[in-house]
């Protein structure tokens, strides 16, 4: 099965989490970090649902899934104790044309969650298309050693350059400058992951100055 990789902007979007499974707290935390407006269907409190509901961070419906629950949601993530409900959830999701992440049940899902490594705005997502999620997790752990926190700081700095580089009228000139700055930055971080960022920023500023003084 071939999957189309996609990054979703869930800020302010209504998302339903059918909870109860052992990873419910992790899935909920990831949705909240993405800015989703989360409704949780779960009979038992797992992951501080009561506290989060009282704080107004989630809406908690204290029961399991019933047909009709998917109405009005942008995305559904289902991780119940009993995956036997997934075929029914899938049917409703298909009828409503809503993407369904059925955790650990790719045959009943229309979307799957990758293993994710975050370094600020730098997001690396790894997937085995549902075949071996544990492998994706281990590969993520290996990448974590190759991509220290400085890479997230680099992305934040590069974002500040966008308005300045956008002022260069010629597309090819902008493209060359971007790749020059990025290549120099990666080289600096490869040579010195801890102290390379200031050097990368200095080289970027020098490259920008060179373009504007031509």
PDB file of N, CA and C in Angstrom, residues 50-145:
ATOM      1  N   UNK A  50      -9.664  14.208  33.401  1.00  0.00           N
ATOM      2  CA  UNK A  50     -10.486  15.037  34.292  1.00  0.00           C
ATOM      3  C   UNK A  50      -9.867  16.416  34.465  1.00  0.00           C
ATOM      4  N   UNK A  51      -8.575  16.449  34.752  1.00  0.00           N
ATOM      5  CA  UNK A  51      -7.898  17.725  34.959  1.00  0.00           C
ATOM      6  C   UNK A  51      -7.900  18.567  33.690  1.00  0.00           C
ATOM      7  N   UNK A  52      -7.633  17.935  32.559  1.00  0.00           N
ATOM      8  CA  UNK A  52      -7.606  18.676  31.300  1.00  0.00           C
ATOM      9  C   UNK A  52      -8.986  19.220  30.951  1.00  0.00           C
ATOM     10  N   UNK A  53     -10.026  18.453  31.253  1.00  0.00           N
ATOM     11  CA  UNK A  53     -11.390  18.915  30.979  1.00  0.00           C
ATOM     12  C   UNK A  53     -11.737  20.099  31.870  1.00  0.00           C
ATOM     13  N   UNK A  54     -11.344  20.037  33.147  1.00  0.00           N
ATOM     14  CA  UNK A  54     -11.630  21.138  34.059  1.00  0.00           C
ATOM     15  C   UNK A  54     -10.884  22.412  33.673  1.00  0.00           C
ATOM     16  N   UNK A  55      -9.703  22.232  33.087  1.00  0.00           N
ATOM     17  CA  UNK A  55      -8.928  23.386  32.618  1.00  0.00           C
ATOM     18  C   UNK A  55      -9.464  23.940  31.302  1.00  0.00           C
ATOM     19  N   UNK A  56     -10.412  23.232  30.688  1.00  0.00           N
ATOM     20  CA  UNK A  56     -10.967  23.676  29.416  1.00  0.00           C
ATOM     21  C   UNK A  56     -10.099  23.350  28.226  1.00  0.00           C
ATOM     22  N   UNK A  57      -9.122  22.471  28.405  1.00  0.00           N
ATOM     23  CA  UNK A  57      -8.216  22.142  27.304  1.00  0.00           C
ATOM     24  C   UNK A  57      -8.786  21.056  26.397  1.00  0.00           C
ATOM     25  N   UNK A  58      -9.703  20.250  26.932  1.00  0.00           N
ATOM     26  CA  UNK A  58     -10.358  19.229  26.126  1.00  0.00           C
ATOM     27  C   UNK A  58     -11.825  19.162  26.518  1.00  0.00           C
ATOM     28  N   UNK A  59     -12.617  18.485  25.688  1.00  0.00           N
ATOM     29  CA  UNK A  59     -13.978  18.098  26.046  1.00  0.00           C
ATOM     30  C   UNK A  59     -13.960  16.592  26.223  1.00  0.00           C
ATOM     31  N   UNK A  60     -14.387  16.135  27.402  1.00  0.00           N
ATOM     32  CA  UNK A  60     -14.342  14.708  27.703  1.00  0.00           C
ATOM     33  C   UNK A  60     -15.751  14.156  27.797  1.00  0.00           C
ATOM     34  N   UNK A  61     -16.080  13.204  26.913  1.00  0.00           N
ATOM     35  CA  UNK A  61     -17.357  12.500  26.932  1.00  0.00           C
ATOM     36  C   UNK A  61     -17.099  11.135  27.535  1.00  0.00           C
ATOM     37  N   UNK A  62     -17.683  10.869  28.687  1.00  0.00           N
ATOM     38  CA  UNK A  62     -17.310   9.686  29.482  1.00  0.00           C
ATOM     39  C   UNK A  62     -18.093   8.447  29.056  1.00  0.00           C
ATOM     40  N   UNK A  63     -17.817   8.003  27.857  1.00  0.00           N
ATOM     41  CA  UNK A  63     -18.405   6.766  27.338  1.00  0.00           C
ATOM     42  C   UNK A  63     -17.628   6.346  26.107  1.00  0.00           C
ATOM     43  N   UNK A  64     -17.989   5.183  25.583  1.00  0.00           N
ATOM     44  CA  UNK A  64     -17.348   4.715  24.373  1.00  0.00           C
ATOM     45  C   UNK A  64     -18.012   5.252  23.117  1.00  0.00           C
ATOM     46  N   UNK A  65     -17.516   4.791  21.991  1.00  0.00           N
ATOM     47  CA  UNK A  65     -18.012   5.249  20.691  1.00  0.00           C
ATOM     48  C   UNK A  65     -19.440   4.770  20.431  1.00  0.00           C
ATOM     49  N   UNK A  66     -20.236   5.670  19.840  1.00  0.00           N
ATOM     50  CA  UNK A  66     -21.556   5.329  19.322  1.00  0.00           C
ATOM     51  C   UNK A  66     -21.658   5.871  17.904  1.00  0.00           C
ATOM     52  N   UNK A  67     -22.392   5.161  17.073  1.00  0.00           N
ATOM     53  CA  UNK A  67     -22.569   5.640  15.709  1.00  0.00           C
ATOM     54  C   UNK A  67     -23.179   7.040  15.732  1.00  0.00           C
ATOM     55  N   UNK A  68     -22.617   7.925  14.935  1.00  0.00           N
ATOM     56  CA  UNK A  68     -23.053   9.317  14.916  1.00  0.00           C
ATOM     57  C   UNK A  68     -22.095  10.252  15.611  1.00  0.00           C
ATOM     58  N   UNK A  69     -21.131   9.685  16.357  1.00  0.00           N
ATOM     59  CA  UNK A  69     -20.187  10.518  17.115  1.00  0.00           C
ATOM     60  C   UNK A  69     -19.214  11.288  16.235  1.00  0.00           C
ATOM     61  N   UNK A  70     -19.041  10.875  14.987  1.00  0.00           N
ATOM     62  CA  UNK A  70     -18.012  11.487  14.151  1.00  0.00           C
ATOM     63  C   UNK A  70     -18.468  12.785  13.484  1.00  0.00           C
ATOM     64  N   UNK A  71     -19.722  13.121  13.619  1.00  0.00           N
ATOM     65  CA  UNK A  71     -20.237  14.314  12.952  1.00  0.00           C
ATOM     66  C   UNK A  71     -19.556  15.585  13.394  1.00  0.00           C
ATOM     67  N   UNK A  72     -19.115  16.382  12.437  1.00  0.00           N
ATOM     68  CA  UNK A  72     -18.548  17.692  12.727  1.00  0.00           C
ATOM     69  C   UNK A  72     -17.058  17.719  12.983  1.00  0.00           C
ATOM     70  N   UNK A  73     -16.399  16.577  12.882  1.00  0.00           N
ATOM     71  CA  UNK A  73     -14.969  16.537  13.176  1.00  0.00           C
ATOM     72  C   UNK A  73     -14.131  16.565  11.902  1.00  0.00           C
ATOM     73  N   UNK A  74     -12.971  17.169  12.029  1.00  0.00           N
ATOM     74  CA  UNK A  74     -12.027  17.300  10.924  1.00  0.00           C
ATOM     75  C   UNK A  74     -11.194  16.019  10.768  1.00  0.00           C
ATOM     76  N   UNK A  75     -10.925  15.367  11.898  1.00  0.00           N
ATOM     77  CA  UNK A  75     -10.074  14.179  11.925  1.00  0.00           C
ATOM     78  C   UNK A  75     -10.502  13.322  13.105  1.00  0.00           C
ATOM     79  N   UNK A  76     -10.374  12.005  12.954  1.00  0.00           N
ATOM     80  CA  UNK A  76     -10.663  11.082  14.049  1.00  0.00           C
ATOM     81  C   UNK A  76      -9.434  10.211  14.292  1.00  0.00           C
ATOM     82  N   UNK A  77      -9.024  10.138  15.555  1.00  0.00           N
ATOM     83  CA  UNK A  77      -7.961   9.230  15.978  1.00  0.00           C
ATOM     84  C   UNK A  77      -8.593   8.233  16.937  1.00  0.00           C
ATOM     85  N   UNK A  78      -8.529   6.957  16.608  1.00  0.00           N
ATOM     86  CA  UNK A  78      -9.205   5.934  17.410  1.00  0.00           C
ATOM     87  C   UNK A  78      -8.196   4.978  18.022  1.00  0.00           C
ATOM     88  N   UNK A  79      -8.191   4.927  19.357  1.00  0.00           N
ATOM     89  CA  UNK A  79      -7.291   4.033  20.084  1.00  0.00           C
ATOM     90  C   UNK A  79      -8.023   3.490  21.315  1.00  0.00           C
ATOM     91  N   UNK A  80      -9.100   2.719  21.083  1.00  0.00           N
ATOM     92  CA  UNK A  80      -9.878   2.188  22.197  1.00  0.00           C
ATOM     93  C   UNK A  80      -9.224   0.940  22.787  1.00  0.00           C
ATOM     94  N   UNK A  81      -9.756   0.494  23.903  1.00  0.00           N
ATOM     95  CA  UNK A  81      -9.272  -0.764  24.474  1.00  0.00           C
ATOM     96  C   UNK A  81      -9.553  -1.928  23.535  1.00  0.00           C
ATOM     97  N   UNK A  82     -10.727  -1.910  22.933  1.00  0.00           N
ATOM     98  CA  UNK A  82     -11.156  -3.010  22.062  1.00  0.00           C
ATOM     99  C   UNK A  82     -11.239  -2.526  20.621  1.00  0.00           C
ATOM    100  N   UNK A  83     -10.308  -3.000  19.784  1.00  0.00           N
ATOM    101  CA  UNK A  83     -10.278  -2.562  18.386  1.00  0.00           C
ATOM    102  C   UNK A  83     -11.414  -3.150  17.557  1.00  0.00           C
ATOM    103  N   UNK A  84     -12.246  -3.972  18.163  1.00  0.00           N
ATOM    104  CA  UNK A  84     -13.357  -4.575  17.423  1.00  0.00           C
ATOM    105  C   UNK A  84     -14.353  -3.528  16.933  1.00  0.00           C
ATOM    106  N   UNK A  85     -14.325  -2.329  17.519  1.00  0.00           N
ATOM    107  CA  UNK A  85     -15.245  -1.272  17.073  1.00  0.00           C
ATOM    108  C   UNK A  85     -14.766  -0.609  15.792  1.00  0.00           C
ATOM    109  N   UNK A  86     -13.527  -0.852  15.387  1.00  0.00           N
ATOM    110  CA  UNK A  86     -12.958  -0.104  14.273  1.00  0.00           C
ATOM    111  C   UNK A  86     -13.691  -0.260  12.944  1.00  0.00           C
ATOM    112  N   UNK A  87     -14.173  -1.441  12.583  1.00  0.00           N
ATOM    113  CA  UNK A  87     -14.913  -1.511  11.323  1.00  0.00           C
ATOM    114  C   UNK A  87     -16.120  -0.588  11.294  1.00  0.00           C
ATOM    115  N   UNK A  88     -16.828  -0.462  12.413  1.00  0.00           N
ATOM    116  CA  UNK A  88     -17.979   0.436  12.469  1.00  0.00           C
ATOM    117  C   UNK A  88     -17.538   1.893  12.409  1.00  0.00           C
ATOM    118  N   UNK A  89     -16.459   2.213  13.127  1.00  0.00           N
ATOM    119  CA  UNK A  89     -15.923   3.578  13.072  1.00  0.00           C
ATOM    120  C   UNK A  89     -15.474   3.896  11.648  1.00  0.00           C
ATOM    121  N   UNK A  90     -14.833   2.936  11.007  1.00  0.00           N
ATOM    122  CA  UNK A  90     -14.368   3.144   9.627  1.00  0.00           C
ATOM    123  C   UNK A  90     -15.536   3.421   8.687  1.00  0.00           C
ATOM    124  N   UNK A  91     -16.622   2.652   8.828  1.00  0.00           N
ATOM    125  CA  UNK A  91     -17.775   2.858   7.957  1.00  0.00           C
ATOM    126  C   UNK A  91     -18.335   4.274   8.111  1.00  0.00           C
ATOM    127  N   UNK A  92     -18.456   4.725   9.358  1.00  0.00           N
ATOM    128  CA  UNK A  92     -18.983   6.077   9.554  1.00  0.00           C
ATOM    129  C   UNK A  92     -18.016   7.122   9.017  1.00  0.00           C
ATOM    130  N   UNK A  93     -16.711   6.901   9.219  1.00  0.00           N
ATOM    131  CA  UNK A  93     -15.719   7.852   8.710  1.00  0.00           C
ATOM    132  C   UNK A  93     -15.773   7.942   7.190  1.00  0.00           C
ATOM    133  N   UNK A  94     -15.945   6.801   6.537  1.00  0.00           N
ATOM    134  CA  UNK A  94     -16.040   6.806   5.073  1.00  0.00           C
ATOM    135  C   UNK A  94     -17.293   7.522   4.603  1.00  0.00           C
ATOM    136  N   UNK A  95     -18.401   7.293   5.297  1.00  0.00           N
ATOM    137  CA  UNK A  95     -19.649   7.955   4.921  1.00  0.00           C
ATOM    138  C   UNK A  95     -19.530   9.468   5.055  1.00  0.00           C
ATOM    139  N   UNK A  96     -18.827   9.902   6.106  1.00  0.00           N
ATOM    140  CA  UNK A  96     -18.696  11.340   6.362  1.00  0.00           C
ATOM    141  C   UNK A  96     -17.472  11.949   5.676  1.00  0.00           C
ATOM    142  N   UNK A  97     -16.670  11.112   5.017  1.00  0.00           N
ATOM    143  CA  UNK A  97     -15.456  11.557   4.331  1.00  0.00           C
ATOM    144  C   UNK A  97     -14.503  12.255   5.307  1.00  0.00           C
ATOM    145  N   UNK A  98     -14.271  11.566   6.420  1.00  0.00           N
ATOM    146  CA  UNK A  98     -13.355  12.041   7.443  1.00  0.00           C
ATOM    147  C   UNK A  98     -12.189  11.064   7.514  1.00  0.00           C
ATOM    148  N   UNK A  99     -10.975  11.583   7.585  1.00  0.00           N
ATOM    149  CA  UNK A  99      -9.823  10.707   7.736  1.00  0.00           C
ATOM    150  C   UNK A  99      -9.842  10.064   9.120  1.00  0.00           C
ATOM    151  N   UNK A 100      -9.548   8.764   9.156  1.00  0.00           N
ATOM    152  CA  UNK A 100      -9.532   7.996  10.392  1.00  0.00           C
ATOM    153  C   UNK A 100      -8.152   7.390  10.610  1.00  0.00           C
ATOM    154  N   UNK A 101      -7.561   7.724  11.752  1.00  0.00           N
ATOM    155  CA  UNK A 101      -6.349   7.057  12.207  1.00  0.00           C
ATOM    156  C   UNK A 101      -6.779   5.993  13.201  1.00  0.00           C
ATOM    157  N   UNK A 102      -6.762   4.736  12.788  1.00  0.00           N
ATOM    158  CA  UNK A 102      -7.085   3.615  13.674  1.00  0.00           C
ATOM    159  C   UNK A 102      -5.757   3.056  14.165  1.00  0.00           C
ATOM    160  N   UNK A 103      -5.383   3.419  15.372  1.00  0.00           N
ATOM    161  CA  UNK A 103      -4.047   3.107  15.890  1.00  0.00           C
ATOM    162  C   UNK A 103      -3.845   1.598  15.973  1.00  0.00           C
ATOM    163  N   UNK A 104      -2.699   1.150  15.468  1.00  0.00           N
ATOM    164  CA  UNK A 104      -2.337  -0.275  15.445  1.00  0.00           C
ATOM    165  C   UNK A 104      -3.327  -1.132  14.668  1.00  0.00           C
ATOM    166  N   UNK A 105      -4.038  -0.530  13.744  1.00  0.00           N
ATOM    167  CA  UNK A 105      -5.032  -1.261  12.953  1.00  0.00           C
ATOM    168  C   UNK A 105      -5.098  -0.651  11.557  1.00  0.00           C
ATOM    169  N   UNK A 106      -3.989  -0.705  10.787  1.00  0.00           N
ATOM    170  CA  UNK A 106      -3.938  -0.015   9.500  1.00  0.00           C
ATOM    171  C   UNK A 106      -4.992  -0.462   8.497  1.00  0.00           C
ATOM    172  N   UNK A 107      -5.479  -1.699   8.628  1.00  0.00           N
ATOM    173  CA  UNK A 107      -6.473  -2.163   7.660  1.00  0.00           C
ATOM    174  C   UNK A 107      -7.798  -1.430   7.805  1.00  0.00           C
ATOM    175  N   UNK A 108      -8.053  -0.866   8.970  1.00  0.00           N
ATOM    176  CA  UNK A 108      -9.282  -0.106   9.183  1.00  0.00           C
ATOM    177  C   UNK A 108      -9.045   1.399   9.187  1.00  0.00           C
ATOM    178  N   UNK A 109      -7.854   1.824   8.804  1.00  0.00           N
ATOM    179  CA  UNK A 109      -7.498   3.240   8.845  1.00  0.00           C
ATOM    180  C   UNK A 109      -7.403   3.816   7.441  1.00  0.00           C
ATOM    181  N   UNK A 110      -7.697   5.100   7.329  1.00  0.00           N
ATOM    182  CA  UNK A 110      -7.451   5.812   6.079  1.00  0.00           C
ATOM    183  C   UNK A 110      -6.231   6.719   6.208  1.00  0.00           C
ATOM    184  N   UNK A 111      -5.644   6.754   7.404  1.00  0.00           N
ATOM    185  CA  UNK A 111      -4.420   7.524   7.644  1.00  0.00           C
ATOM    186  C   UNK A 111      -3.668   6.846   8.780  1.00  0.00           C
ATOM    187  N   UNK A 112      -2.364   6.986   8.795  1.00  0.00           N
ATOM    188  CA  UNK A 112      -1.558   6.418   9.873  1.00  0.00           C
ATOM    189  C   UNK A 112      -0.658   7.501  10.451  1.00  0.00           C
ATOM    190  N   UNK A 113      -0.260   7.305  11.709  1.00  0.00           N
ATOM    191  CA  UNK A 113       0.608   8.261  12.386  1.00  0.00           C
ATOM    192  C   UNK A 113       2.056   7.807  12.271  1.00  0.00           C
ATOM    193  N   UNK A 114       2.942   8.657  11.774  1.00  0.00           N
ATOM    194  CA  UNK A 114       4.350   8.288  11.689  1.00  0.00           C
ATOM    195  C   UNK A 114       5.045   8.491  13.033  1.00  0.00           C
ATOM    196  N   UNK A 115       6.255   7.968  13.142  1.00  0.00           N
ATOM    197  CA  UNK A 115       7.134   8.335  14.247  1.00  0.00           C
ATOM    198  C   UNK A 115       7.692   9.715  13.924  1.00  0.00           C
ATOM    199  N   UNK A 116       7.653  10.625  14.889  1.00  0.00           N
ATOM    200  CA  UNK A 116       7.972  12.023  14.612  1.00  0.00           C
ATOM    201  C   UNK A 116       9.128  12.505  15.487  1.00  0.00           C
ATOM    202  N   UNK A 117      10.097  13.124  14.850  1.00  0.00           N
ATOM    203  CA  UNK A 117      11.195  13.788  15.542  1.00  0.00           C
ATOM    204  C   UNK A 117      11.031  15.285  15.331  1.00  0.00           C
ATOM    205  N   UNK A 118      11.004  16.048  16.421  1.00  0.00           N
ATOM    206  CA  UNK A 118      10.814  17.494  16.326  1.00  0.00           C
ATOM    207  C   UNK A 118      12.044  18.225  16.844  1.00  0.00           C
ATOM    208  N   UNK A 119      12.445  19.180  16.062  1.00  0.00           N
ATOM    209  CA  UNK A 119      13.481  20.119  16.473  1.00  0.00           C
ATOM    210  C   UNK A 119      12.941  21.513  16.157  1.00  0.00           C
ATOM    211  N   UNK A 120      12.139  22.040  17.061  1.00  0.00           N
ATOM    212  CA  UNK A 120      11.468  23.294  16.767  1.00  0.00           C
ATOM    213  C   UNK A 120      10.530  23.118  15.589  1.00  0.00           C
ATOM    214  N   UNK A 121      10.699  23.960  14.579  1.00  0.00           N
ATOM    215  CA  UNK A 121       9.862  23.867  13.388  1.00  0.00           C
ATOM    216  C   UNK A 121      10.335  22.792  12.404  1.00  0.00           C
ATOM    217  N   UNK A 122      11.482  22.201  12.679  1.00  0.00           N
ATOM    218  CA  UNK A 122      11.954  21.096  11.858  1.00  0.00           C
ATOM    219  C   UNK A 122      11.242  19.825  12.312  1.00  0.00           C
ATOM    220  N   UNK A 123      10.495  19.214  11.414  1.00  0.00           N
ATOM    221  CA  UNK A 123       9.728  18.013  11.739  1.00  0.00           C
ATOM    222  C   UNK A 123      10.144  16.901  10.779  1.00  0.00           C
ATOM    223  N   UNK A 124      10.611  15.792  11.347  1.00  0.00           N
ATOM    224  CA  UNK A 124      10.980  14.630  10.553  1.00  0.00           C
ATOM    225  C   UNK A 124       9.999  13.513  10.890  1.00  0.00           C
ATOM    226  N   UNK A 125       9.271  13.024   9.891  1.00  0.00           N
ATOM    227  CA  UNK A 125       8.280  11.975  10.095  1.00  0.00           C
ATOM    228  C   UNK A 125       8.743  10.706   9.390  1.00  0.00           C
ATOM    229  N   UNK A 126       8.667   9.593  10.115  1.00  0.00           N
ATOM    230  CA  UNK A 126       9.107   8.306   9.579  1.00  0.00           C
ATOM    231  C   UNK A 126       7.973   7.299   9.644  1.00  0.00           C
ATOM    232  N   UNK A 127       7.782   6.564   8.565  1.00  0.00           N
ATOM    233  CA  UNK A 127       6.713   5.574   8.534  1.00  0.00           C
ATOM    234  C   UNK A 127       7.168   4.333   7.780  1.00  0.00           C
ATOM    235  N   UNK A 128       6.694   3.191   8.233  1.00  0.00           N
ATOM    236  CA  UNK A 128       6.906   1.935   7.509  1.00  0.00           C
ATOM    237  C   UNK A 128       5.595   1.493   6.861  1.00  0.00           C
ATOM    238  N   UNK A 129       4.694   2.442   6.624  1.00  0.00           N
ATOM    239  CA  UNK A 129       3.387   2.170   6.016  1.00  0.00           C
ATOM    240  C   UNK A 129       2.575   1.167   6.822  1.00  0.00           C
ATOM    241  N   UNK A 130       2.766   1.213   8.134  1.00  0.00           N
ATOM    242  CA  UNK A 130       2.013   0.335   9.009  1.00  0.00           C
ATOM    243  C   UNK A 130       2.596  -1.052   9.173  1.00  0.00           C
ATOM    244  N   UNK A 131       3.694  -1.352   8.475  1.00  0.00           N
ATOM    245  CA  UNK A 131       4.258  -2.706   8.513  1.00  0.00           C
ATOM    246  C   UNK A 131       5.037  -2.986   9.782  1.00  0.00           C
ATOM    247  N   UNK A 132       5.830  -2.017  10.249  1.00  0.00           N
ATOM    248  CA  UNK A 132       6.699  -2.246  11.407  1.00  0.00           C
ATOM    249  C   UNK A 132       6.925  -0.932  12.144  1.00  0.00           C
ATOM    250  N   UNK A 133       5.949  -0.450  12.887  1.00  0.00           N
ATOM    251  CA  UNK A 133       6.090   0.826  13.600  1.00  0.00           C
ATOM    252  C   UNK A 133       7.300   0.882  14.530  1.00  0.00           C
ATOM    253  N   UNK A 134       7.671  -0.253  15.126  1.00  0.00           N
ATOM    254  CA  UNK A 134       8.822  -0.262  16.030  1.00  0.00           C
ATOM    255  C   UNK A 134      10.100   0.119  15.298  1.00  0.00           C
ATOM    256  N   UNK A 135      10.225  -0.283  14.036  1.00  0.00           N
ATOM    257  CA  UNK A 135      11.397   0.093  13.248  1.00  0.00           C
ATOM    258  C   UNK A 135      11.430   1.596  13.038  1.00  0.00           C
ATOM    259  N   UNK A 136      10.282   2.190  12.745  1.00  0.00           N
ATOM    260  CA  UNK A 136      10.226   3.643  12.558  1.00  0.00           C
ATOM    261  C   UNK A 136      10.662   4.366  13.824  1.00  0.00           C
ATOM    262  N   UNK A 137      10.269   3.855  14.987  1.00  0.00           N
ATOM    263  CA  UNK A 137      10.667   4.465  16.259  1.00  0.00           C
ATOM    264  C   UNK A 137      12.177   4.370  16.450  1.00  0.00           C
ATOM    265  N   UNK A 138      12.749   3.207  16.179  1.00  0.00           N
ATOM    266  CA  UNK A 138      14.198   3.053  16.341  1.00  0.00           C
ATOM    267  C   UNK A 138      14.979   3.934  15.365  1.00  0.00           C
ATOM    268  N   UNK A 139      14.492   4.068  14.143  1.00  0.00           N
ATOM    269  CA  UNK A 139      15.157   4.948  13.185  1.00  0.00           C
ATOM    270  C   UNK A 139      15.060   6.403  13.638  1.00  0.00           C
ATOM    271  N   UNK A 140      13.920   6.764  14.219  1.00  0.00           N
ATOM    272  CA  UNK A 140      13.773   8.121  14.758  1.00  0.00           C
ATOM    273  C   UNK A 140      14.813   8.374  15.852  1.00  0.00           C
ATOM    274  N   UNK A 141      15.022   7.385  16.710  1.00  0.00           N
ATOM    275  CA  UNK A 141      16.006   7.533  17.779  1.00  0.00           C
ATOM    276  C   UNK A 141      17.408   7.713  17.215  1.00  0.00           C
ATOM    277  N   UNK A 142      17.710   7.022  16.129  1.00  0.00           N
ATOM    278  CA  UNK A 142      19.025   7.195  15.507  1.00  0.00           C
ATOM    279  C   UNK A 142      19.161   8.587  14.898  1.00  0.00           C
ATOM    280  N   UNK A 143      18.109   9.043  14.263  1.00  0.00           N
ATOM    281  CA  UNK A 143      18.150  10.386  13.665  1.00  0.00           C
ATOM    282  C   UNK A 143      18.287  11.472  14.729  1.00  0.00           C
ATOM    283  N   UNK A 144      17.728  11.210  15.921  1.00  0.00           N
ATOM    284  CA  UNK A 144      17.814  12.202  16.989  1.00  0.00           C
ATOM    285  C   UNK A 144      19.265  12.520  17.327  1.00  0.00           C
ATOM    286  N   UNK A 145      20.131  11.501  17.237  1.00  0.00           N
ATOM    287  CA  UNK A 145      21.546  11.728  17.514  1.00  0.00           C
ATOM    288  C   UNK A 145      22.220  12.514  16.396  1.00  0.00           C
TER     289      UNK A 145
END
